[in-house]
PDB file of C-alpha atoms in Angstrom:
ATOM      1  CA  MET A   1     -54.699 -66.174 -13.200  1.00  0.00           C
ATOM      2  CA  PHE A   2     -57.192 -65.338 -15.912  1.00  0.00           C
ATOM      3  CA  ARG A   3     -60.271 -63.390 -14.858  1.00  0.00           C
ATOM      4  CA  PHE A   4     -63.562 -63.137 -16.741  1.00  0.00           C
ATOM      5  CA  THR A   5     -65.230 -59.776 -17.043  1.00  0.00           C
ATOM      6  CA  ILE A   6     -68.946 -59.216 -17.382  1.00  0.00           C
ATOM      7  CA  ARG A   7     -68.367 -58.350 -21.037  1.00  0.00           C
ATOM      8  CA  ASP A   8     -66.662 -61.732 -21.635  1.00  0.00           C
ATOM      9  CA  VAL A   9     -69.558 -63.573 -20.001  1.00  0.00           C
ATOM     10  CA  LEU A  10     -72.089 -61.636 -22.096  1.00  0.00           C
ATOM     11  CA  TRP A  11     -70.171 -62.427 -25.309  1.00  0.00           C
ATOM     12  CA  LEU A  12     -69.983 -66.093 -24.305  1.00  0.00           C
ATOM     13  CA  THR A  13     -73.742 -66.058 -23.667  1.00  0.00           C
ATOM     14  CA  VAL A  14     -74.382 -64.550 -27.143  1.00  0.00           C
ATOM     15  CA  VAL A  15     -72.145 -67.124 -28.849  1.00  0.00           C
ATOM     16  CA  VAL A  16     -73.756 -70.041 -27.005  1.00  0.00           C
ATOM     17  CA  ALA A  17     -77.254 -68.679 -27.734  1.00  0.00           C
ATOM     18  CA  LEU A  18     -76.435 -68.380 -31.462  1.00  0.00           C
ATOM     19  CA  ALA A  19     -74.993 -71.903 -31.536  1.00  0.00           C
ATOM     20  CA  VAL A  20     -78.027 -73.376 -29.775  1.00  0.00           C
ATOM     21  CA  GLY A  21     -80.397 -71.426 -32.071  1.00  0.00           C
ATOM     22  CA  TRP A  22     -78.558 -72.650 -35.153  1.00  0.00           C
ATOM     23  CA  TRP A  23     -78.636 -76.258 -33.898  1.00  0.00           C
ATOM     24  CA  ILE A  24     -82.403 -76.083 -33.186  1.00  0.00           C
ATOM     25  CA  ASP A  25     -83.060 -74.603 -36.636  1.00  0.00           C
ATOM     26  CA  GLN A  26     -81.006 -77.318 -38.376  1.00  0.00           C
ATOM     27  CA  ASP A  27     -82.840 -79.998 -36.438  1.00  0.00           C
ATOM     28  CA  ARG A  28     -86.209 -78.517 -37.494  1.00  0.00           C
ATOM     29  CA  ILE A  29     -85.085 -78.402 -41.135  1.00  0.00           C
ATOM     30  CA  ARG A  30     -83.901 -82.042 -40.970  1.00  0.00           C
ATOM     31  CA  ARG A  31     -87.230 -83.239 -39.519  1.00  0.00           C
ATOM     32  CA  HIS A  32     -89.157 -81.249 -42.134  1.00  0.00           C
ATOM     33  CA  ARG A  33     -87.045 -82.765 -44.948  1.00  0.00           C
ATOM     34  CA  GLU A  34     -87.676 -86.292 -43.610  1.00  0.00           C
ATOM     35  CA  ALA A  35     -91.413 -85.620 -43.453  1.00  0.00           C
ATOM     36  CA  LEU A  36     -91.360 -84.374 -47.064  1.00  0.00           C
ATOM     37  CA  LYS A  37     -89.497 -87.486 -48.214  1.00  0.00           C
ATOM     38  CA  ALA A  38     -92.039 -89.715 -46.479  1.00  0.00           C
ATOM     39  CA  SER A  39     -94.987 -87.883 -48.042  1.00  0.00           C
ATOM     40  CA  GLU A  40     -93.267 -87.963 -51.442  1.00  0.00           C
ATOM     41  CA  GLN A  41     -92.962 -91.745 -51.147  1.00  0.00           C
ATOM     42  CA  VAL A  42     -96.654 -92.012 -50.274  1.00  0.00           C
ATOM     43  CA  PHE A  43     -97.573 -89.890 -53.299  1.00  0.00           C
ATOM     44  CA  THR A  44     -95.296 -91.963 -55.534  1.00  0.00           C
ATOM     45  CA  ASP A  45     -96.969 -95.169 -54.338  1.00  0.00           C
ATOM     46  CA  GLU A  46    -100.437 -93.688 -54.895  1.00  0.00           C
ATOM     47  CA  ARG A  47     -99.459 -92.497 -58.386  1.00  0.00           C
ATOM     48  CA  GLU A  48     -98.268 -96.004 -59.268  1.00  0.00           C
ATOM     49  CA  LYS A  49    -101.535 -97.506 -57.982  1.00  0.00           C
ATOM     50  CA  LEU A  50    -103.529 -95.012 -60.053  1.00  0.00           C
ATOM     51  CA  ARG A  51    -101.426 -95.747 -63.157  1.00  0.00           C
ATOM     52  CA  ILE A  52    -102.079 -99.480 -62.793  1.00  0.00           C
ATOM     53  CA  GLU A  53    -105.807 -98.859 -62.269  1.00  0.00           C
ATOM     54  CA  ALA A  54    -105.924 -96.595 -65.338  1.00  0.00           C
ATOM     55  CA  GLN A  55    -104.310 -99.315 -67.449  1.00  0.00           C
ATOM     56  CA  ARG A  56    -106.831-101.824 -66.161  1.00  0.00           C
ATOM     57  CA  LEU A  57    -109.727 -99.517 -66.954  1.00  0.00           C
ATOM     58  CA  GLN A  58    -108.402 -98.843 -70.444  1.00  0.00           C
ATOM     59  CA  SER A  59    -108.234-102.567 -71.147  1.00  0.00           C
ATOM     60  CA  LEU A  60    -111.855-103.243 -70.078  1.00  0.00           C
ATOM     61  CA  PRO A  61    -113.441-102.469 -73.485  1.00  0.00           C
ATOM     62  CA  LEU A  62    -110.933-104.783 -75.138  1.00  0.00           C
ATOM     63  CA  ARG A  63    -111.628-107.580 -72.665  1.00  0.00           C
ATOM     64  CA  HIS A  64    -115.364-107.087 -73.092  1.00  0.00           C
ATOM     65  CA  ALA A  65    -115.092-107.255 -76.887  1.00  0.00           C
ATOM     66  CA  GLU A  66    -112.958-110.403 -76.688  1.00  0.00           C
ATOM     67  CA  GLY A  67    -115.470-111.986 -74.289  1.00  0.00           C
ATOM     68  CA  VAL A  68    -118.412-111.184 -76.583  1.00  0.00           C
ATOM     69  CA  LEU A  69    -116.519-112.641 -79.538  1.00  0.00           C
ATOM     70  CA  GLN A  70    -115.794-115.871 -77.650  1.00  0.00           C
ATOM     71  CA  VAL A  71    -119.440-116.205 -76.580  1.00  0.00           C
ATOM     72  CA  GLU A  72    -120.698-115.663 -80.123  1.00  0.00           C
ATOM     73  CA  LYS A  73    -118.220-118.229 -81.479  1.00  0.00           C
ATOM     74  CA  ALA A  74    -119.279-120.786 -78.864  1.00  0.00           C
ATOM     75  CA  GLU A  75    -122.985-120.205 -79.526  1.00  0.00           C
ATOM     76  CA  LEU A  76    -122.553-120.608 -83.283  1.00  0.00           C
ATOM     77  CA  ALA A  77    -120.451-123.756 -82.817  1.00  0.00           C
ATOM     78  CA  GLN A  78    -123.064-125.166 -80.462  1.00  0.00           C
ATOM     79  CA  MET A  79    -125.902-124.391 -82.892  1.00  0.00           C
ATOM     80  CA  VAL A  80    -123.989-125.989 -85.773  1.00  0.00           C
ATOM     81  CA  GLU A  81    -123.316-129.091 -83.654  1.00  0.00           C
ATOM     82  CA  VAL A  82    -126.990-129.365 -82.630  1.00  0.00           C
ATOM     83  CA  ASN A  83    -128.050-128.966 -86.261  1.00  0.00           C
ATOM     84  CA  ARG A  84    -125.498-131.589 -87.363  1.00  0.00           C
ATOM     85  CA  ARG A  85    -126.797-134.134 -84.843  1.00  0.00           C
ATOM     86  CA  ASN A  86    -130.460-133.275 -85.441  1.00  0.00           C
ATOM     87  CA  PRO A  87    -130.883-131.907 -88.955  1.00  0.00           C
ATOM     88  CA  GLY A  88    -133.563-129.230 -89.117  1.00  0.00           C
ATOM     89  CA  ALA A  89    -133.621-128.653 -85.339  1.00  0.00           C
ATOM     90  CA  ILE A  90    -132.357-125.115 -85.876  1.00  0.00           C
ATOM     91  CA  SER A  91    -133.556-123.115 -88.847  1.00  0.00           C
ATOM     92  CA  GLU A  92    -131.186-121.696 -91.435  1.00  0.00           C
ATOM     93  CA  SER A  93    -132.343-118.197 -90.553  1.00  0.00           C
ATOM     94  CA  SER A  94    -131.314-118.752 -86.916  1.00  0.00           C
ATOM     95  CA  LEU A  95    -127.909-120.011 -88.048  1.00  0.00           C
ATOM     96  CA  ARG A  96    -127.467-116.980 -90.359  1.00  0.00           C
ATOM     97  CA  LEU A  97    -128.556-114.672 -87.537  1.00  0.00           C
ATOM     98  CA  GLN A  98    -125.959-116.212 -85.202  1.00  0.00           C
ATOM     99  CA  ALA A  99    -123.293-116.014 -87.940  1.00  0.00           C
ATOM    100  CA  SER A 100    -124.089-112.338 -88.447  1.00  0.00           C
ATOM    101  CA  ARG A 101    -123.852-111.757 -84.687  1.00  0.00           C
ATOM    102  CA  LEU A 102    -120.436-113.393 -84.768  1.00  0.00           C
ATOM    103  CA  GLU A 103    -119.389-111.139 -87.632  1.00  0.00           C
ATOM    104  CA  VAL A 104    -120.583-108.058 -85.739  1.00  0.00           C
ATOM    105  CA  ALA A 105    -118.601-109.205 -82.704  1.00  0.00           C
ATOM    106  CA  ARG A 106    -115.518-109.629 -84.917  1.00  0.00           C
ATOM    107  CA  LEU A 107    -116.002-106.139 -86.328  1.00  0.00           C
ATOM    108  CA  GLN A 108    -116.355-104.698 -82.830  1.00  0.00           C
ATOM    109  CA  GLY A 109    -113.464-106.759 -81.504  1.00  0.00           C
ATOM    110  CA  PRO A 110    -109.944-105.727 -80.515  1.00  0.00           C
ATOM    111  CA  GLU A 111    -109.214-103.858 -83.747  1.00  0.00           C
ATOM    112  CA  ALA A 112    -112.325-101.704 -83.294  1.00  0.00           C
ATOM    113  CA  SER A 113    -111.291-100.945 -79.694  1.00  0.00           C
ATOM    114  CA  LEU A 114    -107.881 -99.848 -80.928  1.00  0.00           C
ATOM    115  CA  ARG A 115    -109.427 -97.623 -83.612  1.00  0.00           C
ATOM    116  CA  LEU A 116    -111.539 -95.841 -80.994  1.00  0.00           C
ATOM    117  CA  ARG A 117    -108.476 -94.727 -79.012  1.00  0.00           C
TER     118      ARG A 117
END
């Protein structure tokens, strides 16, 4: 029959304690790694949202310039139509002023926005 000595029991206790300590440490490392992956995903999502918002903000001057150009075109077309239906209703100076506003809007349009960047 095999008999255990106190020394054998102490060695067994040391080995079991080391194994349990190693297992606890590996479990802590695994949970920490999972938490880092989750936070990395959150940061990646936030970065993508910020990139999309930055693109939108960069396109605002271009959209504004295009909107101004469309308004100026519509106003000039409307003034020309009113003057065609009722000759003399709008003075030539008002028509030239609107045409010059349209030209300024064209000059400040998309090409000007691209030159500023």
